[in-house]
PDB file of C-alpha atoms and ligand atoms in Angstrom:
ATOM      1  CA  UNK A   1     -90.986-108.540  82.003  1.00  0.00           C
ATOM      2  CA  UNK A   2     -94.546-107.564  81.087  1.00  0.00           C
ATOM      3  CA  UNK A   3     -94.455-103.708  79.951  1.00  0.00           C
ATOM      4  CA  UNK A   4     -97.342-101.375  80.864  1.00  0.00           C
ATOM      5  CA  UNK A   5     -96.231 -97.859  79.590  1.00  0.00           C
ATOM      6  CA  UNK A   6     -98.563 -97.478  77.070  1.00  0.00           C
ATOM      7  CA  UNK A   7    -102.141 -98.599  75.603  1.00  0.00           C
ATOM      8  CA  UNK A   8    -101.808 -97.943  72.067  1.00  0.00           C
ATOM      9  CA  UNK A   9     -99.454 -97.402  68.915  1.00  0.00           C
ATOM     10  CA  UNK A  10     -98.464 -93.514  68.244  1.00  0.00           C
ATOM     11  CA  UNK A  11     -98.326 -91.955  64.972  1.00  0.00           C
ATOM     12  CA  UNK A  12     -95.784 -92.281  62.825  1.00  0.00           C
ATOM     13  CA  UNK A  13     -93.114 -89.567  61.945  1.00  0.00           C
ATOM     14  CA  UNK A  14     -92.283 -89.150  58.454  1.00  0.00           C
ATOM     15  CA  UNK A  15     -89.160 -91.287  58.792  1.00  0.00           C
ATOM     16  CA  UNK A  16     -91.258 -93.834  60.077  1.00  0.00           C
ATOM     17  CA  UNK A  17     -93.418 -93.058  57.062  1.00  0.00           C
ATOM     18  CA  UNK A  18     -90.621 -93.713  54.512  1.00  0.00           C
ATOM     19  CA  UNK A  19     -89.766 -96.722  56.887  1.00  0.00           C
ATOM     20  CA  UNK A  20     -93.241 -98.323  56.354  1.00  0.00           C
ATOM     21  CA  UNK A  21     -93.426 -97.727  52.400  1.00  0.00           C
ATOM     22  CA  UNK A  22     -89.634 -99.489  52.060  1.00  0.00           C
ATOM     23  CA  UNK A  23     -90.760-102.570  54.558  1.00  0.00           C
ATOM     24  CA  UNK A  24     -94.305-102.780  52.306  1.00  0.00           C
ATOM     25  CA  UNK A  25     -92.227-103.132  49.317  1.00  0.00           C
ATOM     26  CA  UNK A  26     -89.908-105.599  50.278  1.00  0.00           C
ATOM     27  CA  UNK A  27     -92.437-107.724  51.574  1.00  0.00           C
ATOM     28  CA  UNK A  28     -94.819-107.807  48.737  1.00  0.00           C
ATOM     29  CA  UNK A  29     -91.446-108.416  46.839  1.00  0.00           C
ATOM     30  CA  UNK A  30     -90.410-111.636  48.646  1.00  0.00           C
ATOM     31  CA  UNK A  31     -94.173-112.921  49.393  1.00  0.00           C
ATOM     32  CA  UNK A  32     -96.310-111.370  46.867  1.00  0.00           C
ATOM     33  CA  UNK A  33     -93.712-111.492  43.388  1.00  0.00           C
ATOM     34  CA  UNK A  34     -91.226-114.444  44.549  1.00  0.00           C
ATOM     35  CA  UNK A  35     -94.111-116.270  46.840  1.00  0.00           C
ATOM     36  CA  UNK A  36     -93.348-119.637  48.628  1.00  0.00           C
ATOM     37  CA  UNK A  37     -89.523-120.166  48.920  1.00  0.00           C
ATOM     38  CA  UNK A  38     -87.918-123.294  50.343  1.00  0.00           C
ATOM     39  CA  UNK A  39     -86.100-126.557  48.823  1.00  0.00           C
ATOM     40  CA  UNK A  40     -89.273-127.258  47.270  1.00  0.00           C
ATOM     41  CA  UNK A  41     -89.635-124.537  45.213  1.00  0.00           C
ATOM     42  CA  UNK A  42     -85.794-124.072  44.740  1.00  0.00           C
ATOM     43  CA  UNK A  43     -85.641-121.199  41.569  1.00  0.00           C
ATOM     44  CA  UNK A  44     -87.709-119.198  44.316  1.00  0.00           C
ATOM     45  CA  UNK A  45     -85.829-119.933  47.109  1.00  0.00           C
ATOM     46  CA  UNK A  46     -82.639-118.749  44.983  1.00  0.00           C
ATOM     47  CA  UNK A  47     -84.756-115.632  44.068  1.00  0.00           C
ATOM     48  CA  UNK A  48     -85.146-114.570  47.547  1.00  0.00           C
ATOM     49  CA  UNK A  49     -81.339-114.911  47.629  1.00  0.00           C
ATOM     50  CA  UNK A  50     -80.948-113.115  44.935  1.00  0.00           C
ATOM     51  CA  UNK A  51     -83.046-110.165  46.236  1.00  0.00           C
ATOM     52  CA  UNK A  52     -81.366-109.894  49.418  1.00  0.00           C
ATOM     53  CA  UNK A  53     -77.364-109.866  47.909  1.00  0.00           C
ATOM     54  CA  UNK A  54     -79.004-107.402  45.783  1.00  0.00           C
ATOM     55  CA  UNK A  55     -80.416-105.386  48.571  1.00  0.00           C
ATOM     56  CA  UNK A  56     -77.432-105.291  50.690  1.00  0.00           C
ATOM     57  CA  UNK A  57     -75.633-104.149  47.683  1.00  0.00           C
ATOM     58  CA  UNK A  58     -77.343-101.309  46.827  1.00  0.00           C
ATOM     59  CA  UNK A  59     -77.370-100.128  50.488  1.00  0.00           C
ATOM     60  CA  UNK A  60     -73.477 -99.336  49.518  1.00  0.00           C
ATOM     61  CA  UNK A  61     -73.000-102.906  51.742  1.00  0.00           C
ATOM     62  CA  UNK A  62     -70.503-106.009  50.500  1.00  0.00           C
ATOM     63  CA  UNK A  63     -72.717-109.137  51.053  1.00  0.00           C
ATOM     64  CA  UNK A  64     -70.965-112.469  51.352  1.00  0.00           C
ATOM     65  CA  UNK A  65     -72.332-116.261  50.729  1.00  0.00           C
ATOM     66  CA  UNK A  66     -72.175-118.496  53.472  1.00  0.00           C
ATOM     67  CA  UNK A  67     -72.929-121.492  51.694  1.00  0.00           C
ATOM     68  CA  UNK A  68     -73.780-125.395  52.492  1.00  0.00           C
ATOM     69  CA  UNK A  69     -75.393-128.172  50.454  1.00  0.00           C
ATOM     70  CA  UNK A  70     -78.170-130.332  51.178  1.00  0.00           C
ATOM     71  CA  UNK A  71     -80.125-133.098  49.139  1.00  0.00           C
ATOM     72  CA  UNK A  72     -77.467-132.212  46.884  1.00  0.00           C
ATOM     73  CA  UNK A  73     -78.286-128.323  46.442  1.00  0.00           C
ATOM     74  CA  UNK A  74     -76.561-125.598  47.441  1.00  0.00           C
ATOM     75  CA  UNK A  75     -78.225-123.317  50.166  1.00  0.00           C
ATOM     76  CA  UNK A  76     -77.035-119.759  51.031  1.00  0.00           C
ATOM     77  CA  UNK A  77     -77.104-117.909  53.947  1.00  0.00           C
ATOM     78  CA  UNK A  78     -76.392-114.184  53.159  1.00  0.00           C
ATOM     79  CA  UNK A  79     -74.432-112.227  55.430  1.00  0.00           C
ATOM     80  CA  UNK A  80     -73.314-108.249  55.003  1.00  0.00           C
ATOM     81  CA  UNK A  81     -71.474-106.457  57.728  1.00  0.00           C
ATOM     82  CA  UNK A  82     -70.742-102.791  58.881  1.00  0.00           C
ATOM     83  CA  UNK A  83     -67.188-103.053  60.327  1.00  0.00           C
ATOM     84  CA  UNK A  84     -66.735-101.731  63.920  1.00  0.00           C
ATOM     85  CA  UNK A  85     -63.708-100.554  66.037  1.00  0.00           C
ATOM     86  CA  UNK A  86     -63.665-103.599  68.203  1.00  0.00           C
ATOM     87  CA  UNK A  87     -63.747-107.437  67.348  1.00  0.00           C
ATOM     88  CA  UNK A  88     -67.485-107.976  69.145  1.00  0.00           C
ATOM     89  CA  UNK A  89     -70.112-108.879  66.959  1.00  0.00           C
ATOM     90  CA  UNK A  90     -73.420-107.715  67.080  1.00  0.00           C
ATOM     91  CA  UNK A  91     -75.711-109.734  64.839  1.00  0.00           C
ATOM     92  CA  UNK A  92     -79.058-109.397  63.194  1.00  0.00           C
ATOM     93  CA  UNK A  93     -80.889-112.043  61.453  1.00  0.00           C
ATOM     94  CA  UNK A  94     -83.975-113.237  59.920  1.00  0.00           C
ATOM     95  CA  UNK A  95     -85.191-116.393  57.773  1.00  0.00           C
ATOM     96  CA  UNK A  96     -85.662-116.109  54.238  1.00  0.00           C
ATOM     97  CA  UNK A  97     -87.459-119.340  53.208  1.00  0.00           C
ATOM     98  CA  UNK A  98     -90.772-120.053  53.884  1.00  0.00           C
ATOM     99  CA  UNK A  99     -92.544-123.107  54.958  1.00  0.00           C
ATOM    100  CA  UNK A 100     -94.182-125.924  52.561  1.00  0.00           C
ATOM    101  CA  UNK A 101     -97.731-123.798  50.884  1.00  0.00           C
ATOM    102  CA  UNK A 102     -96.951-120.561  52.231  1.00  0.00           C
ATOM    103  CA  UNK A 103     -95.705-117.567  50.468  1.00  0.00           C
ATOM    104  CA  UNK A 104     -94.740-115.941  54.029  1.00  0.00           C
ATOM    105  CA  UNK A 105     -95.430-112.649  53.888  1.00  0.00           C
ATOM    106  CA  UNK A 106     -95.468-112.197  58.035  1.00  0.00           C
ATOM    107  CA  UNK A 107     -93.139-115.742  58.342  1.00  0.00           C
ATOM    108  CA  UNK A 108     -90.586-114.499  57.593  1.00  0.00           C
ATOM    109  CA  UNK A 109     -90.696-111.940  54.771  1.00  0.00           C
ATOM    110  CA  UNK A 110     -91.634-109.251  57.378  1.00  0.00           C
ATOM    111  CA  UNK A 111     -88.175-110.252  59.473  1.00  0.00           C
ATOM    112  CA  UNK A 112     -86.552-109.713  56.311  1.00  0.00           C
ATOM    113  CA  UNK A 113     -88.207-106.584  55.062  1.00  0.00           C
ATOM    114  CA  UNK A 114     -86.492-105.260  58.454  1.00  0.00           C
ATOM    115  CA  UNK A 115     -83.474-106.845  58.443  1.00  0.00           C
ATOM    116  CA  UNK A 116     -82.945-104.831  55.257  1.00  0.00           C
ATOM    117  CA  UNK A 117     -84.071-101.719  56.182  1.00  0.00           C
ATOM    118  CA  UNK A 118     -82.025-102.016  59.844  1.00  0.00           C
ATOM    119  CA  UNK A 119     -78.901-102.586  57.494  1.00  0.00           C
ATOM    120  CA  UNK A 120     -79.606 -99.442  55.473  1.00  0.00           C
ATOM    121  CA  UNK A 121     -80.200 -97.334  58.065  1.00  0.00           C
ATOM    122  CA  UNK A 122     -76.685 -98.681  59.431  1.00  0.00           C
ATOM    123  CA  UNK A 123     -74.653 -98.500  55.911  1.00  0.00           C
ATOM    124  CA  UNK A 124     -71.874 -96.177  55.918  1.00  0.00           C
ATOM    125  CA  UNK A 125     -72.098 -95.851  59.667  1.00  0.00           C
ATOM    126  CA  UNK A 126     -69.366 -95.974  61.961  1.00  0.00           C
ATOM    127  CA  UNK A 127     -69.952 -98.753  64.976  1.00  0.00           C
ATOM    128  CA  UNK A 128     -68.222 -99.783  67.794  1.00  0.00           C
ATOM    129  CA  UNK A 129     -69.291-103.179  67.154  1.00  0.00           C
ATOM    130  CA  UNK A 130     -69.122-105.393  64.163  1.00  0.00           C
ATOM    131  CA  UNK A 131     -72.909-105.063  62.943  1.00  0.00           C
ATOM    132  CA  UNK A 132     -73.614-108.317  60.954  1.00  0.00           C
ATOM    133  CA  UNK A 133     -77.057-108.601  58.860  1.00  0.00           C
ATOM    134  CA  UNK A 134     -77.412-112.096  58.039  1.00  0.00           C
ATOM    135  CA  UNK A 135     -80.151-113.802  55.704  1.00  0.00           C
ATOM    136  CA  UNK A 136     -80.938-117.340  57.097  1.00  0.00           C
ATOM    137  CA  UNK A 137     -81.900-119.988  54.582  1.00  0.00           C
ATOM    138  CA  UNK A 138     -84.147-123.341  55.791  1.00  0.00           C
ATOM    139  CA  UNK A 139     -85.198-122.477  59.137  1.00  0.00           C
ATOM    140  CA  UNK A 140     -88.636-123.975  58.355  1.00  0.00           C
ATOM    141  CA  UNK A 141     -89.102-128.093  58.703  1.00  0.00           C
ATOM    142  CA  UNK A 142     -88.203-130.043  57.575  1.00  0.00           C
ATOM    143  CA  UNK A 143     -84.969-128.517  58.999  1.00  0.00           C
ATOM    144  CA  UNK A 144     -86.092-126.355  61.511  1.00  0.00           C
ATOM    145  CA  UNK A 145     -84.402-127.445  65.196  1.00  0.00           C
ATOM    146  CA  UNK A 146     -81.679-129.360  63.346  1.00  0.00           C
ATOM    147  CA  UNK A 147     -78.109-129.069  61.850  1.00  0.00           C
ATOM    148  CA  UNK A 148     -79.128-128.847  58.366  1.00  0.00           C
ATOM    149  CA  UNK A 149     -80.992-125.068  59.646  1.00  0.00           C
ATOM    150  CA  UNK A 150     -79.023-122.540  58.060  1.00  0.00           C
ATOM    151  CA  UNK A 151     -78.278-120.837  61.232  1.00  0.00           C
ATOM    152  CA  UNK A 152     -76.928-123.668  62.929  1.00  0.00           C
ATOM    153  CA  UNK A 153     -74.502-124.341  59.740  1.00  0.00           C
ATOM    154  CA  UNK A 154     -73.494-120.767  60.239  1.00  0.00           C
ATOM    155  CA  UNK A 155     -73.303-120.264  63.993  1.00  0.00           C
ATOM    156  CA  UNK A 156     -71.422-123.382  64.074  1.00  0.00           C
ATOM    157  CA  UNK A 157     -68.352-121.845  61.213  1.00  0.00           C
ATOM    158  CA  UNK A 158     -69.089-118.818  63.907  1.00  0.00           C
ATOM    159  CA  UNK A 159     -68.001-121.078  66.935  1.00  0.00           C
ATOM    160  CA  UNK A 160     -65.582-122.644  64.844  1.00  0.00           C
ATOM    161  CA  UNK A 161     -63.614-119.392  63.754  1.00  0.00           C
ATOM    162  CA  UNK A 162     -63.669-117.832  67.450  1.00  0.00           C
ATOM    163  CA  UNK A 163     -66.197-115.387  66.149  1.00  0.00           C
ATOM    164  CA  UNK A 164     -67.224-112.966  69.428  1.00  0.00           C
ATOM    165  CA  UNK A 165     -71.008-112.765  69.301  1.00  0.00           C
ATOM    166  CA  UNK A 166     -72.318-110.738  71.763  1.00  0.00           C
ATOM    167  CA  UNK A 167     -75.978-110.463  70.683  1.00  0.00           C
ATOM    168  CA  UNK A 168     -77.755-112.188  68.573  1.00  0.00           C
ATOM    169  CA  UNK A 169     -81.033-110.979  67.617  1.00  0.00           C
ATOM    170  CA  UNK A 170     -83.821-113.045  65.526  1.00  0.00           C
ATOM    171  CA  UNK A 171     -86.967-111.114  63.778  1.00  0.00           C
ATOM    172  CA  UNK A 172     -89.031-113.798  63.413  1.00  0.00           C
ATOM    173  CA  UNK A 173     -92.702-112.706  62.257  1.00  0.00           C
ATOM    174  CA  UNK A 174     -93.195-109.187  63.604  1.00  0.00           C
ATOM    175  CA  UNK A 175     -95.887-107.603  61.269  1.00  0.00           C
ATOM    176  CA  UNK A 176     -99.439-108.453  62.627  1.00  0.00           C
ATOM    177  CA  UNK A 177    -101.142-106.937  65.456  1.00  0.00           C
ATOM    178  CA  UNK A 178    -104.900-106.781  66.570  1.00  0.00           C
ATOM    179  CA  UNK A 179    -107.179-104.520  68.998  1.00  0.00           C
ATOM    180  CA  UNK A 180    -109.381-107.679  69.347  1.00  0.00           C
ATOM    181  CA  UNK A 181    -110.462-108.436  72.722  1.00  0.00           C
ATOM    182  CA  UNK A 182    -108.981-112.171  73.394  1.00  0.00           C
ATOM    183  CA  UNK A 183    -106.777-112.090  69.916  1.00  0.00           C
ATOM    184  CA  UNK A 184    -103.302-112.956  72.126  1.00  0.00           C
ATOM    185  CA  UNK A 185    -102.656-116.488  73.542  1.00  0.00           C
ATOM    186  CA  UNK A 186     -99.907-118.756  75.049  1.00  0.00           C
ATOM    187  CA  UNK A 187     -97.743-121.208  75.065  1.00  0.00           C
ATOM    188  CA  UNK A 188     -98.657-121.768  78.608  1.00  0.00           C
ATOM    189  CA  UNK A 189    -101.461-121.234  80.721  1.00  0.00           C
ATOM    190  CA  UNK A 190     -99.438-119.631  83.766  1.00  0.00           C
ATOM    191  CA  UNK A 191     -98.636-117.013  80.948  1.00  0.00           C
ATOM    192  CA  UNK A 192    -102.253-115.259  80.656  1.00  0.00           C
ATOM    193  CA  UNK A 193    -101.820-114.104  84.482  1.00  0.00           C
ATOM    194  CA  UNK A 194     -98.859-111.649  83.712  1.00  0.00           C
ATOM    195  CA  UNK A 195     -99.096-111.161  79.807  1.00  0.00           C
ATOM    196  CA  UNK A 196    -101.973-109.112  77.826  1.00  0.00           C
ATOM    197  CA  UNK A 197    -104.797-110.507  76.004  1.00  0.00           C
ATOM    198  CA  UNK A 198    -104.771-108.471  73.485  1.00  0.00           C
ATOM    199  CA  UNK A 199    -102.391-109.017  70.243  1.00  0.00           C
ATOM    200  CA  UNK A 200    -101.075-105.433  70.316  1.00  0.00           C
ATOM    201  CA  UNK A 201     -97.596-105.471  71.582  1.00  0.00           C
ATOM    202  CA  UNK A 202     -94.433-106.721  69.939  1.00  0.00           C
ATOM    203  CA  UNK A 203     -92.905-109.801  72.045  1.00  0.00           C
ATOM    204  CA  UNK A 204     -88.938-110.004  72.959  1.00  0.00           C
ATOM    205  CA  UNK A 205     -88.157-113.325  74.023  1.00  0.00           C
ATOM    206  CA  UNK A 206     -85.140-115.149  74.841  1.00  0.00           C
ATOM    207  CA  UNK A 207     -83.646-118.138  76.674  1.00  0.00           C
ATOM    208  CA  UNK A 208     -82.818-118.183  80.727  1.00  0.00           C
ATOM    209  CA  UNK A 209     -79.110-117.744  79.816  1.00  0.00           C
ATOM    210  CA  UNK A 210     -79.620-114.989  77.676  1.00  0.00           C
ATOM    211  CA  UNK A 211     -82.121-112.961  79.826  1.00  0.00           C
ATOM    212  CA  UNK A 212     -79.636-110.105  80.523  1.00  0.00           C
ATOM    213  CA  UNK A 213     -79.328-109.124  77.042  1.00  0.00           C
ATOM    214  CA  UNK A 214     -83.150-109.526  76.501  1.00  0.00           C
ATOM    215  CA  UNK A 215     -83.497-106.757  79.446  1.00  0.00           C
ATOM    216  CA  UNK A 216     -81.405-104.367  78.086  1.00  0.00           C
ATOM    217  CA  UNK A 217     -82.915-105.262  74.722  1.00  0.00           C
ATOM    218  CA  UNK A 218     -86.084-104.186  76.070  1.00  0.00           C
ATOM    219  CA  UNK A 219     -85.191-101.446  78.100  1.00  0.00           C
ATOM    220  CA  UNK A 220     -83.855 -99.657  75.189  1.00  0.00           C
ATOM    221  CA  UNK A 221     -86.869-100.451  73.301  1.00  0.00           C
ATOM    222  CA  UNK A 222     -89.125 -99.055  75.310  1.00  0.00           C
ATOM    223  CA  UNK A 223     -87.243 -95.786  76.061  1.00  0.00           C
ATOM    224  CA  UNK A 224     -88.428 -94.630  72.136  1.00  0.00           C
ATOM    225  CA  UNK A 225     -90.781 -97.269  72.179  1.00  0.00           C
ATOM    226  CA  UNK A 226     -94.321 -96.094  70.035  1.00  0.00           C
ATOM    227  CA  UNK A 227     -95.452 -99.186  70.556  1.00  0.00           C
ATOM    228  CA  UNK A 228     -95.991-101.412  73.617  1.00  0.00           C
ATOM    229  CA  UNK A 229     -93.568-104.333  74.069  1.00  0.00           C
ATOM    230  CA  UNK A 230     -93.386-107.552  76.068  1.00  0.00           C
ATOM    231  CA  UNK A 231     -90.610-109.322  77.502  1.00  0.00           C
ATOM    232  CA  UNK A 232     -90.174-112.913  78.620  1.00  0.00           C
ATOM    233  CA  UNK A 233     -87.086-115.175  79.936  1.00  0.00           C
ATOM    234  CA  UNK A 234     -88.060-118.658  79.722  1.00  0.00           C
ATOM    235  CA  UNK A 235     -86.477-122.196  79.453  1.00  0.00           C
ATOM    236  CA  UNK A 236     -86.384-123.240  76.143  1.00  0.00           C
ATOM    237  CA  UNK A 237     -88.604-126.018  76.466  1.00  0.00           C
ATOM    238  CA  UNK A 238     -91.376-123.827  76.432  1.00  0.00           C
ATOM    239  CA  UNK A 239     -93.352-124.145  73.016  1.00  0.00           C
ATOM    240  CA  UNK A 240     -92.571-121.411  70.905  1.00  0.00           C
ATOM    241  CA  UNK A 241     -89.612-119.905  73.064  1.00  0.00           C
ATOM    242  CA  UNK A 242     -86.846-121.874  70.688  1.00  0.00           C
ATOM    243  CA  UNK A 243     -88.852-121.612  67.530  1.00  0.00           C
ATOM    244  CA  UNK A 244     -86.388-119.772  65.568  1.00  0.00           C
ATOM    245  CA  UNK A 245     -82.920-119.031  64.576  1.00  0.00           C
ATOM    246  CA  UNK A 246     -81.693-117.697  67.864  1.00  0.00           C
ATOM    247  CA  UNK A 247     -81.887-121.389  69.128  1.00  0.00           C
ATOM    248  CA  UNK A 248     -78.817-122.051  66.439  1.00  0.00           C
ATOM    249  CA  UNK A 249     -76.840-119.804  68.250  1.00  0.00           C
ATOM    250  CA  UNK A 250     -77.534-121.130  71.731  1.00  0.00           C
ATOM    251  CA  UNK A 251     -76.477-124.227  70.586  1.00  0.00           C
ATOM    252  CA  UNK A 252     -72.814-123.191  70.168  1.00  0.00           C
ATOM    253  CA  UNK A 253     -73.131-120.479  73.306  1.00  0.00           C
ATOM    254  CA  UNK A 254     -74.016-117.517  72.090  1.00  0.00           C
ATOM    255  CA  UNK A 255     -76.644-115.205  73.756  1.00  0.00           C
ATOM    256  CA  UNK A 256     -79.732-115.125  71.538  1.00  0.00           C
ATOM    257  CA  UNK A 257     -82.688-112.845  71.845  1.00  0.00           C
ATOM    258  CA  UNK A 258     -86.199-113.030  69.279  1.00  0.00           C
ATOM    259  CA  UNK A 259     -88.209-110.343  68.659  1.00  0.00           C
ATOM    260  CA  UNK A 260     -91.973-111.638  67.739  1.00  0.00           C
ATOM    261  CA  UNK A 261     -95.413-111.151  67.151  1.00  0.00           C
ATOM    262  CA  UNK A 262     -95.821-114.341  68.885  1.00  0.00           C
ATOM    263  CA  UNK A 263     -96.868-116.109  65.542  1.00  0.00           C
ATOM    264  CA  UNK A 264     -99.121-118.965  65.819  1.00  0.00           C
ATOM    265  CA  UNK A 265    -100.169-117.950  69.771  1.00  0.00           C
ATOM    266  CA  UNK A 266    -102.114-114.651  67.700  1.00  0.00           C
ATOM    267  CA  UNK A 267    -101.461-114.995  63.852  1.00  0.00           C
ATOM    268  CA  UNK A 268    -104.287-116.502  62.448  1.00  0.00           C
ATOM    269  CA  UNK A 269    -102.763-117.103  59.063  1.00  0.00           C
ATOM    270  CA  UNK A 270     -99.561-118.641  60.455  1.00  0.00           C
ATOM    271  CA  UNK A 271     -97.879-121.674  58.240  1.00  0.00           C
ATOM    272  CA  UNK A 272    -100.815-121.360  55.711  1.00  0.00           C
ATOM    273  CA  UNK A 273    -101.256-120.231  52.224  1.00  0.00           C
ATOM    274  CA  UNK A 274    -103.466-116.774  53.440  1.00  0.00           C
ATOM    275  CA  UNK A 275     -99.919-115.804  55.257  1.00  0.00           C
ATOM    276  CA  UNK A 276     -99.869-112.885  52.602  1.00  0.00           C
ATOM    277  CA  UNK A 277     -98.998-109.268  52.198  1.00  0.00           C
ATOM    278  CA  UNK A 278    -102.333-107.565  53.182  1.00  0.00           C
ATOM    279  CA  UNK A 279    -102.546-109.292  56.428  1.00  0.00           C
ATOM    280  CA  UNK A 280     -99.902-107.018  57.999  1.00  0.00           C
ATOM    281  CA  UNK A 281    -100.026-103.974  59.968  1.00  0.00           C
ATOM    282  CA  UNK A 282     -97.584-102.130  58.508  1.00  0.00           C
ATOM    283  CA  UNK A 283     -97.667 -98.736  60.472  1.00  0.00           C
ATOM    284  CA  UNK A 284     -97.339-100.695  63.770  1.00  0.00           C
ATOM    285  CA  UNK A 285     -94.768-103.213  61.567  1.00  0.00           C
ATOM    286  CA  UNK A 286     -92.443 -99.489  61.305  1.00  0.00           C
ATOM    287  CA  UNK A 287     -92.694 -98.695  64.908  1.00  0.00           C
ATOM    288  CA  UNK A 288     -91.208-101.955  65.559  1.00  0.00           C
ATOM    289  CA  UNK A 289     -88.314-101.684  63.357  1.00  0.00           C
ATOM    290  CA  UNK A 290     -87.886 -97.968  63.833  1.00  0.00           C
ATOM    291  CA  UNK A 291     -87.698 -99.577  67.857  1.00  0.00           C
ATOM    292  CA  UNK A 292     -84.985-101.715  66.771  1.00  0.00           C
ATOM    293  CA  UNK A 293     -82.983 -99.391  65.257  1.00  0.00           C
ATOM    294  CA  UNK A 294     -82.728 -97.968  68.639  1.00  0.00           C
ATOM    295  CA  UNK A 295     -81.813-101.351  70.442  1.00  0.00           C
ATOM    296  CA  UNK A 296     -79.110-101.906  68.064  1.00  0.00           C
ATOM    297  CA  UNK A 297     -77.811 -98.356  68.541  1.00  0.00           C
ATOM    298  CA  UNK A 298     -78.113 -98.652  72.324  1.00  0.00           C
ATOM    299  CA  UNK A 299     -76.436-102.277  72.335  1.00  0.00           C
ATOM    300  CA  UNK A 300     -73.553-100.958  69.854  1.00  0.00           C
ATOM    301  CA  UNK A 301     -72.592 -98.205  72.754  1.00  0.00           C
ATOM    302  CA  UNK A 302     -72.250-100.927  75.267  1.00  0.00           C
TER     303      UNK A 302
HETATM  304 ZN1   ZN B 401     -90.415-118.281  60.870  1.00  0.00          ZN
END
């Protein structure tokens, strides 16, 4: 679904100003204060945790441990939830560790900078839908694509309990963008023909099965979209197309979307130690997440 309605980000309004200070915060928070956060560096990782409870609290929000152990440690996913008028679950998530030498500023602290600002903007709300913000813990390997991922623990209780996901929507990496001529590649050459060059949109991407919710995803992204957006349906052997916590939840049948800068096919910082605060774009960063707001307000009316 390649997107042409417009060039260029638009300015932002003054609650996308607010928006921008709140996600700059956050993220120097979780990447610039609590820096690299995984199994390795454990008292951070439980920091980040920490953080986001806390977070979710003060947004007037009753967060909830879903917890597991591995190598003998417990792990915590961190899920809050705006009760709705029917059982359907719509569910927003993002990954909270980071990978091995990176403090993840863009991988994942940006997801999580919005997944905290989506769930204040929805606190105290009234929904149709269940709207469920979780927290993901060890997405990055050495767990990443395997049961001990935090979001496969948790989609599987999901399965388990009959929980009725609807959508499922990862931000994974969303905050860097670039005018540069040649700054966007691919995962596939076949992709170049139909897909920009340039690093300037924000990518939705999903599985074959779940391409019906990645449409309307998209379609209600662009109708207040500021910035330009790209969509894609692809099998999930495609590099990069699983790379993230939606893949948990296709595992146990859910429809999963991701919402991406693309990461490693434009970030040139991705998985390193210079993945840090400063390299984001933070106005376009807003846009996105003031877009999402929409999408989730759209989906909830379905
Ligand atoms: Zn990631």
């Amino acid at each position: 679904m390649p997107g042409k309605n417009i060039s260029r980000a638009a300015p932002l309004s003054p609650e996308d100003i607010d928006l921008r200070a709140e996600l700059k915060s956050d993220v120097q928070r979780l990447a610039g204060e609590i820096g690299e956060r995984n199994m390795w560096r454990y008292p951070q990782l439980n920091a980040a945790a920490d953080f986001i409870e806390d977070s979710f609290s003060r947004a007037g929000l009753h967060p909830r441990r879903d917890s597991y152990e591995l190598r003998g440690q417990a792990c915590h996913n961190i899920e809050a939830e705006i009760p709705g008028t029917r059982p359907d679950i719509v569910l927003i998530g993002a990954h909270y560790d980071s990978v091995f030498g990176s403090p993840g500023a863009n991988d994942n602290g940006s997801g999580v900078a919005a997944l905290l600002a989506l769930a204040r903007r929805f606190a105290g709300k009234t929904t149709q839908h269940k709207l469920r913000f979780v927290a993901f813990v060890n997405e990055e390997p050495p767990y990443f694509l395997s049961d001990q991922m935090g979001s496969f623990v948790y989609a599987s209780r999901c399965k388990d309990r009959g929980d009725r996901i609807s959508a499922m929507i990862s931000l994974e990496t969303i905050g860097y963008f670039s005018d540069a001529p040649h700054s966007q590649s691919y995962p596939a050459p076949g992709l170049r023909v139909f897909y920009p060059t340039v690093g300037n949109f924000i990518g939705f991407v999903s599985n074959v099965h779940s391409r019906a919710l990645l449409r309307r995803s998209i379609a209600l992204f662009r109708k207040h979209a500021k910035i330009p957006s790209e969509g894609a349906a692809l099998p999930s052997f495609v590099p990069g197309v699983s790379w993230s916590d939606q893949w948990a939840f296709w595992q146990h049948g859910y429809p999963g979307i991701m919402i991406t800068d693309t990461a490693p096919f434009r970030y040139p910082h991705y998985h390193s130690a210079a993945d840090t605060p400063d390299k984001l774009d933070y106005d376009r960063f807003a846009l996105v997440v003031s877009g999402m707001q929409k999408v989730i307000e759209g989906l909830d009316k379905l």
